């Protein structure tokens, strides 16, 4: 079961004292795809990623990455040979030069591709001989990405990779992710840049308050998620439409606004039955969906 | 390549410590050779022996500080500087990360003891003093066994406290407090510094270390160090980043 | 070939890509035997997931509009049916061009022409929809 996923967790949890950072997380990331990992600050994304990589021990539950158990140090080392990770703050060894850290990192990975490192070095315009402590934040991020992409990983885990990058850098990053995926690498990345996620991701996982609140493919979102606005002649007759697929309802005067998936026709029909004067159906963007999912309830 | 990383990380500190300690040792022996008050060369060999003996005591102290400085590093320091996630994502277990650091520190620590001694030896030879290799070897053996405890303490502290420069500060504090405590309670024979500097083994009249090398005590100090290293390993294994 | 995918519409990206390729064959921008960019190249160019390109290509292969050859990419294969259809569409466009030129010469603005055309299409769609 868990082997058919690149990342799989079952009831994964992490507490710091009384604070539960991650609660009963069931994550499943399909191989060969680009998965965006969304959530507000403090939703538990970084903690989850750190548990996946063996930097933190889960308090409850278990998980596998590329079929290797995350709580077993020996299996974790094997797994890390096939995984690339770029951490949130992308700091590296200040005392090494760009060239030195490339040689250093390359030595750990049998599949290291010097030509990829060389190409990205040119594309990202990184100064070879410069010490890392003298690099700007953007350059450091690019260097960290280079070190991840050149190791021919089966899975890359990127924690907020676009942070600190200018628009050109972000474009280069997204393109590199597409290329990595085309070469068979599974890409799992967290981001606050919803528009970027919407462009490049196949699937999306959303976390809120330590829990997974939504997992879906963007094709599915575009195909079956709709925003339905219905205006009624008087105050809306009832808020509960008793139609499956309604994720949320908002009321504003004589207007009802639904976020729905699946059978939108049924909702439209129901609104018409209730004498709605106008019914508008519009596609739902990832931003709307995200804001809806993380809304205070 | 972990060795390469360890070397790049510590080399500046190492060279500064090596140059500094060697220079101070050279000066100590040089000053001892020419009596500073009378500006006349010393005549009595005994006094000269004392100079070397004092040189060694000073070396022990400086070496201890140097080793604490070299041992600064590792995953908890990287956690403070932000590079720990990168290191931890490498396909290397934590024991190997710590092992490489220990290896590099030990190698540098040994050089840090031997080179200043060679400097003192050569300085003395230039002034035509007879110095015996046996004496130098004896004192070095004391330093590299008793002194190891300081390395063990520094390693343990660096595996327990976070922060860029917190570990050496705490280590200095712990070591000084420990040495002072032992000294004030007249428990000098339990002090690694006392042992390393040849205390109790130096003939007061000749300034020479006498008797056989106390191997049993030396091994005891090394075992204590191994124990401290084992705790450090355990602490690093358990730590969450 | 340039394709433009819009992530904000309610249509999966692979469907958008399929439609644009289909459209390109209808307008003659892509001809029989033409080669489309490889999956990696197109994904990189469009900055989308390669799975989008894969899906569009395989669906179009099922429809018989593309032939995927191992290692060398995707080729447009217009069947005689689609080719006839392409010809018809191109002929229709020529007739439309003539018609629009006529209407313009009669003093109608482009906006008026567009509205008229859209209204006619909607009207006829409604008729067929109610049937």
mmCIF file of N, CA, C and O in Angstrom, chain B residues 115-182:
data_model
loop_
_atom_site.group_PDB
_atom_site.id
_atom_site.type_symbol
_atom_site.label_atom_id
_atom_site.label_comp_id
_atom_site.label_asym_id
_atom_site.label_seq_id
_atom_site.Cartn_x
_atom_site.Cartn_y
_atom_site.Cartn_z
ATOM 1 N N UNK B 115 53.801 20.122 17.523
ATOM 2 C CA UNK B 115 54.533 21.201 16.856
ATOM 3 C C UNK B 115 55.126 22.203 17.852
ATOM 4 O O UNK B 115 56.311 22.535 17.765
ATOM 5 N N UNK B 116 54.357 22.696 18.826
ATOM 6 C CA UNK B 116 54.971 23.613 19.797
ATOM 7 C C UNK B 116 56.147 22.966 20.547
ATOM 8 O O UNK B 116 57.128 23.633 20.865
ATOM 9 N N UNK B 117 56.025 21.681 20.791
ATOM 10 C CA UNK B 117 57.128 21.007 21.466
ATOM 11 C C UNK B 117 58.357 20.987 20.553
ATOM 12 O O UNK B 117 59.478 21.207 20.996
ATOM 13 N N UNK B 118 58.157 20.738 19.270
ATOM 14 C CA UNK B 118 59.283 20.765 18.325
ATOM 15 C C UNK B 118 59.905 22.159 18.322
ATOM 16 O O UNK B 118 61.135 22.318 18.341
ATOM 17 N N UNK B 119 59.046 23.180 18.380
ATOM 18 C CA UNK B 119 59.539 24.556 18.398
ATOM 19 C C UNK B 119 60.391 24.795 19.642
ATOM 20 O O UNK B 119 61.503 25.331 19.566
ATOM 21 N N UNK B 120 59.882 24.356 20.783
ATOM 22 C CA UNK B 120 60.646 24.544 22.034
ATOM 23 C C UNK B 120 61.966 23.782 21.962
ATOM 24 O O UNK B 120 63.016 24.282 22.345
ATOM 25 N N UNK B 121 61.868 22.582 21.417
ATOM 26 C CA UNK B 121 63.040 21.713 21.299
ATOM 27 C C UNK B 121 64.098 22.382 20.433
ATOM 28 O O UNK B 121 65.274 22.484 20.803
ATOM 29 N N UNK B 122 63.662 22.899 19.277
ATOM 30 C CA UNK B 122 64.606 23.517 18.355
ATOM 31 C C UNK B 122 65.191 24.795 18.943
ATOM 32 O O UNK B 122 66.391 25.034 18.859
ATOM 33 N N UNK B 123 64.344 25.601 19.585
ATOM 34 C CA UNK B 123 64.828 26.839 20.191
ATOM 35 C C UNK B 123 65.920 26.517 21.203
ATOM 36 O O UNK B 123 66.985 27.157 21.224
ATOM 37 N N UNK B 124 65.640 25.515 22.013
ATOM 38 C CA UNK B 124 66.619 25.120 23.021
ATOM 39 C C UNK B 124 67.909 24.639 22.351
ATOM 40 O O UNK B 124 69.020 25.016 22.761
ATOM 41 N N UNK B 125 67.742 23.855 21.286
ATOM 42 C CA UNK B 125 68.924 23.318 20.602
ATOM 43 C C UNK B 125 69.773 24.432 20.009
ATOM 44 O O UNK B 125 71.003 24.386 20.045
ATOM 45 N N UNK B 126 69.099 25.451 19.466
ATOM 46 C CA UNK B 126 69.827 26.579 18.871
ATOM 47 C C UNK B 126 70.721 27.222 19.914
ATOM 48 O O UNK B 126 71.842 27.640 19.636
ATOM 49 N N UNK B 127 70.243 27.277 21.155
ATOM 50 C CA UNK B 127 71.052 27.862 22.216
ATOM 51 C C UNK B 127 72.016 26.850 22.819
ATOM 52 O O UNK B 127 72.571 27.083 23.869
ATOM 53 N N UNK B 128 72.125 25.713 22.179
ATOM 54 C CA UNK B 128 73.116 24.733 22.583
ATOM 55 C C UNK B 128 72.783 23.964 23.838
ATOM 56 O O UNK B 128 73.650 23.377 24.476
ATOM 57 N N UNK B 129 71.527 23.973 24.238
ATOM 58 C CA UNK B 129 71.156 23.213 25.419
ATOM 59 C C UNK B 129 70.921 21.761 25.034
ATOM 60 O O UNK B 129 70.423 21.460 23.954
ATOM 61 N N UNK B 130 71.270 20.906 25.926
ATOM 62 C CA UNK B 130 70.994 19.491 25.686
ATOM 63 C C UNK B 130 69.564 19.206 26.134
ATOM 64 O O UNK B 130 69.218 19.405 27.280
ATOM 65 N N UNK B 131 68.719 18.819 25.214
ATOM 66 C CA UNK B 131 67.362 18.423 25.589
ATOM 67 C C UNK B 131 67.178 16.980 25.163
ATOM 68 O O UNK B 131 67.636 16.575 24.099
ATOM 69 N N UNK B 132 66.494 16.246 25.994
ATOM 70 C CA UNK B 132 66.361 14.836 25.643
ATOM 71 C C UNK B 132 64.982 14.579 25.042
ATOM 72 O O UNK B 132 63.975 15.133 25.482
ATOM 73 N N UNK B 133 64.963 13.750 24.024
ATOM 74 C CA UNK B 133 63.709 13.350 23.387
ATOM 75 C C UNK B 133 62.821 12.608 24.373
ATOM 76 O O UNK B 133 61.606 12.709 24.331
ATOM 77 N N UNK B 134 63.472 11.855 25.271
ATOM 78 C CA UNK B 134 62.715 11.085 26.264
ATOM 79 C C UNK B 134 61.825 11.996 27.093
ATOM 80 O O UNK B 134 60.655 11.716 27.310
ATOM 81 N N UNK B 135 62.445 13.125 27.544
ATOM 82 C CA UNK B 135 61.683 14.053 28.381
ATOM 83 C C UNK B 135 60.505 14.634 27.607
ATOM 84 O O UNK B 135 59.391 14.684 28.108
ATOM 85 N N UNK B 136 60.770 15.053 26.384
ATOM 86 C CA UNK B 136 59.705 15.638 25.553
ATOM 87 C C UNK B 136 58.597 14.618 25.328
ATOM 88 O O UNK B 136 57.413 14.924 25.469
ATOM 89 N N UNK B 137 58.989 13.394 25.009
ATOM 90 C CA UNK B 137 58.001 12.343 24.755
ATOM 91 C C UNK B 137 57.172 12.058 25.994
ATOM 92 O O UNK B 137 55.950 11.900 25.905
ATOM 93 N N UNK B 138 57.826 12.032 27.134
ATOM 94 C CA UNK B 138 57.147 11.781 28.409
ATOM 95 C C UNK B 138 56.051 12.833 28.629
ATOM 96 O O UNK B 138 54.880 12.526 28.849
ATOM 97 N N UNK B 139 56.455 14.105 28.503
ATOM 98 C CA UNK B 139 55.504 15.187 28.770
ATOM 99 C C UNK B 139 54.361 15.196 27.743
ATOM 100 O O UNK B 139 53.212 15.448 28.074
ATOM 101 N N UNK B 140 54.722 14.885 26.508
ATOM 102 C CA UNK B 140 53.695 14.830 25.468
ATOM 103 C C UNK B 140 52.677 13.734 25.758
ATOM 104 O O UNK B 140 51.471 13.914 25.578
ATOM 105 N N UNK B 141 53.172 12.597 26.198
ATOM 106 C CA UNK B 141 52.277 11.483 26.525
ATOM 107 C C UNK B 141 51.318 11.900 27.627
ATOM 108 O O UNK B 141 50.118 11.601 27.581
ATOM 109 N N UNK B 142 51.841 12.645 28.616
ATOM 110 C CA UNK B 142 50.980 13.114 29.700
ATOM 111 C C UNK B 142 49.911 14.058 29.163
ATOM 112 O O UNK B 142 48.730 13.955 29.498
ATOM 113 N N UNK B 143 50.373 14.968 28.291
ATOM 114 C CA UNK B 143 49.438 15.965 27.767
ATOM 115 C C UNK B 143 48.350 15.302 26.925
ATOM 116 O O UNK B 143 47.166 15.610 27.053
ATOM 117 N N UNK B 144 48.773 14.361 26.060
ATOM 118 C CA UNK B 144 47.812 13.772 25.126
ATOM 119 C C UNK B 144 46.904 12.741 25.784
ATOM 120 O O UNK B 144 45.939 12.284 25.185
ATOM 121 N N UNK B 145 47.193 12.362 27.020
ATOM 122 C CA UNK B 145 46.245 11.481 27.707
ATOM 123 C C UNK B 145 45.380 12.285 28.676
ATOM 124 O O UNK B 145 44.157 12.333 28.536
ATOM 125 N N UNK B 146 46.032 12.992 29.595
ATOM 126 C CA UNK B 146 45.266 13.788 30.561
ATOM 127 C C UNK B 146 44.476 14.887 29.879
ATOM 128 O O UNK B 146 43.311 15.147 30.194
ATOM 129 N N UNK B 147 45.096 15.529 28.875
ATOM 130 C CA UNK B 147 44.465 16.660 28.205
ATOM 131 C C UNK B 147 43.237 16.264 27.416
ATOM 132 O O UNK B 147 42.354 17.085 27.162
ATOM 133 N N UNK B 148 43.183 14.969 27.018
ATOM 134 C CA UNK B 148 42.054 14.504 26.221
ATOM 135 C C UNK B 148 40.716 14.762 26.914
ATOM 136 O O UNK B 148 39.689 14.904 26.267
ATOM 137 N N UNK B 149 40.762 14.786 28.256
ATOM 138 C CA UNK B 149 39.532 15.017 28.994
ATOM 139 C C UNK B 149 38.903 16.356 28.583
ATOM 140 O O UNK B 149 37.685 16.468 28.448
ATOM 141 N N UNK B 150 39.759 17.355 28.330
ATOM 142 C CA UNK B 150 39.235 18.665 27.927
ATOM 143 C C UNK B 150 38.516 18.546 26.585
ATOM 144 O O UNK B 150 37.486 19.155 26.353
ATOM 145 N N UNK B 151 39.123 17.740 25.698
ATOM 146 C CA UNK B 151 38.476 17.506 24.408
ATOM 147 C C UNK B 151 37.109 16.857 24.621
ATOM 148 O O UNK B 151 36.108 17.258 24.030
ATOM 149 N N UNK B 152 37.089 15.837 25.501
ATOM 150 C CA UNK B 152 35.832 15.133 25.775
ATOM 151 C C UNK B 152 34.763 16.082 26.303
ATOM 152 O O UNK B 152 33.613 16.051 25.863
ATOM 153 N N UNK B 153 35.169 16.954 27.236
ATOM 154 C CA UNK B 153 34.210 17.906 27.807
ATOM 155 C C UNK B 153 33.702 18.845 26.723
ATOM 156 O O UNK B 153 32.492 19.066 26.576
ATOM 157 N N UNK B 154 34.634 19.378 25.906
ATOM 158 C CA UNK B 154 34.233 20.322 24.858
ATOM 159 C C UNK B 154 33.291 19.654 23.871
ATOM 160 O O UNK B 154 32.301 20.245 23.426
ATOM 161 N N UNK B 155 33.572 18.391 23.537
ATOM 162 C CA UNK B 155 32.723 17.676 22.577
ATOM 163 C C UNK B 155 31.320 17.470 23.151
ATOM 164 O O UNK B 155 30.313 17.681 22.473
ATOM 165 N N UNK B 156 31.308 17.091 24.423
ATOM 166 C CA UNK B 156 30.013 16.848 25.059
ATOM 167 C C UNK B 156 29.185 18.137 25.095
ATOM 168 O O UNK B 156 28.007 18.153 24.750
ATOM 169 N N UNK B 157 29.861 19.227 25.500
ATOM 170 C CA UNK B 157 29.130 20.508 25.576
ATOM 171 C C UNK B 157 28.618 20.892 24.189
ATOM 172 O O UNK B 157 27.471 21.311 24.026
ATOM 173 N N UNK B 158 29.448 20.678 23.153
ATOM 174 C CA UNK B 158 29.021 21.061 21.800
ATOM 175 C C UNK B 158 27.899 20.156 21.299
ATOM 176 O O UNK B 158 27.236 20.481 20.317
ATOM 177 N N UNK B 159 27.685 19.022 21.965
ATOM 178 C CA UNK B 159 26.588 18.138 21.569
ATOM 179 C C UNK B 159 25.334 18.391 22.387
ATOM 180 O O UNK B 159 24.326 17.728 22.211
ATOM 181 N N UNK B 160 25.439 19.332 23.336
ATOM 182 C CA UNK B 160 24.294 19.585 24.208
ATOM 183 C C UNK B 160 23.724 20.985 24.063
ATOM 184 O O UNK B 160 22.528 21.184 24.175
ATOM 185 N N UNK B 161 24.605 21.967 23.810
ATOM 186 C CA UNK B 161 24.087 23.342 23.749
ATOM 187 C C UNK B 161 24.107 23.860 22.319
ATOM 188 O O UNK B 161 25.007 23.545 21.536
ATOM 189 N N UNK B 162 23.080 24.626 22.000
ATOM 190 C CA UNK B 162 22.998 25.228 20.674
ATOM 191 C C UNK B 162 23.627 26.617 20.698
ATOM 192 O O UNK B 162 23.856 27.170 21.751
ATOM 193 N N UNK B 163 23.833 27.154 19.528
ATOM 194 C CA UNK B 163 24.370 28.513 19.444
ATOM 195 C C UNK B 163 25.689 28.513 18.723
ATOM 196 O O UNK B 163 26.429 27.531 18.748
ATOM 197 N N UNK B 164 25.958 29.648 18.091
ATOM 198 C CA UNK B 164 27.154 29.709 17.260
ATOM 199 C C UNK B 164 28.425 29.661 18.121
ATOM 200 O O UNK B 164 29.372 28.972 17.810
ATOM 201 N N UNK B 165 28.432 30.423 19.189
ATOM 202 C CA UNK B 165 29.639 30.470 20.031
ATOM 203 C C UNK B 165 29.344 30.064 21.470
ATOM 204 O O UNK B 165 30.159 30.290 22.364
ATOM 205 N N UNK B 166 28.200 29.470 21.692
ATOM 206 C CA UNK B 166 27.827 29.113 23.061
ATOM 207 C C UNK B 166 28.699 27.986 23.588
ATOM 208 O O UNK B 166 29.154 28.029 24.734
ATOM 209 N N UNK B 167 28.946 26.983 22.730
ATOM 210 C CA UNK B 167 29.658 25.794 23.195
ATOM 211 C C UNK B 167 31.042 26.115 23.769
ATOM 212 O O UNK B 167 31.350 25.689 24.886
ATOM 213 N N UNK B 168 31.889 26.871 23.057
ATOM 214 C CA UNK B 168 33.204 27.146 23.657
ATOM 215 C C UNK B 168 33.112 27.943 24.952
ATOM 216 O O UNK B 168 33.862 27.688 25.892
ATOM 217 N N UNK B 169 32.168 28.881 25.001
ATOM 218 C CA UNK B 169 31.997 29.665 26.236
ATOM 219 C C UNK B 169 31.677 28.740 27.406
ATOM 220 O O UNK B 169 32.302 28.807 28.465
ATOM 221 N N UNK B 170 30.665 27.900 27.194
ATOM 222 C CA UNK B 170 30.258 26.990 28.266
ATOM 223 C C UNK B 170 31.410 26.055 28.617
ATOM 224 O O UNK B 170 31.697 25.809 29.791
ATOM 225 N N UNK B 171 32.105 25.569 27.602
ATOM 226 C CA UNK B 171 33.222 24.650 27.851
ATOM 227 C C UNK B 171 34.293 25.313 28.704
ATOM 228 O O UNK B 171 34.785 24.727 29.674
ATOM 229 N N UNK B 172 34.664 26.547 28.333
ATOM 230 C CA UNK B 172 35.666 27.264 29.143
ATOM 231 C C UNK B 172 35.183 27.380 30.576
ATOM 232 O O UNK B 172 35.918 27.113 31.527
ATOM 233 N N UNK B 173 33.928 27.759 30.723
ATOM 234 C CA UNK B 173 33.357 27.919 32.057
ATOM 235 C C UNK B 173 33.440 26.632 32.846
ATOM 236 O O UNK B 173 33.938 26.617 33.980
ATOM 237 N N UNK B 174 32.989 25.543 32.229
ATOM 238 C CA UNK B 174 32.971 24.250 32.915
ATOM 239 C C UNK B 174 34.389 23.834 33.311
ATOM 240 O O UNK B 174 34.650 23.431 34.453
ATOM 241 N N UNK B 175 35.316 23.969 32.356
ATOM 242 C CA UNK B 175 36.690 23.517 32.609
ATOM 243 C C UNK B 175 37.335 24.349 33.715
ATOM 244 O O UNK B 175 37.921 23.815 34.665
ATOM 245 N N UNK B 176 37.194 25.668 33.621
ATOM 246 C CA UNK B 176 37.819 26.519 34.643
ATOM 247 C C UNK B 176 37.210 26.266 36.012
ATOM 248 O O UNK B 176 37.927 26.114 37.000
ATOM 249 N N UNK B 177 35.899 26.183 36.043
ATOM 250 C CA UNK B 177 35.231 25.939 37.319
ATOM 251 C C UNK B 177 35.696 24.608 37.908
ATOM 252 O O UNK B 177 36.009 24.506 39.099
ATOM 253 N N UNK B 178 35.776 23.612 37.035
ATOM 254 C CA UNK B 178 36.196 22.292 37.490
ATOM 255 C C UNK B 178 37.617 22.314 38.043
ATOM 256 O O UNK B 178 37.878 21.796 39.137
ATOM 257 N N UNK B 179 38.502 22.957 37.310
ATOM 258 C CA UNK B 179 39.906 22.983 37.739
ATOM 259 C C UNK B 179 40.066 23.761 39.040
ATOM 260 O O UNK B 179 40.807 23.358 39.939
ATOM 261 N N UNK B 180 39.342 24.887 39.131
ATOM 262 C CA UNK B 180 39.428 25.699 40.344
ATOM 263 C C UNK B 180 38.912 24.911 41.536
ATOM 264 O O UNK B 180 39.506 24.933 42.621
ATOM 265 N N UNK B 181 37.805 24.215 41.319
ATOM 266 C CA UNK B 181 37.198 23.450 42.408
ATOM 267 C C UNK B 181 38.184 22.396 42.914
ATOM 268 O O UNK B 181 38.433 22.277 44.112
ATOM 269 N N UNK B 182 38.764 21.662 41.958
ATOM 270 C CA UNK B 182 39.704 20.608 42.351
ATOM 271 C C UNK B 182 40.894 21.212 43.091
ATOM 272 O O UNK B 182 41.382 20.671 44.076
#
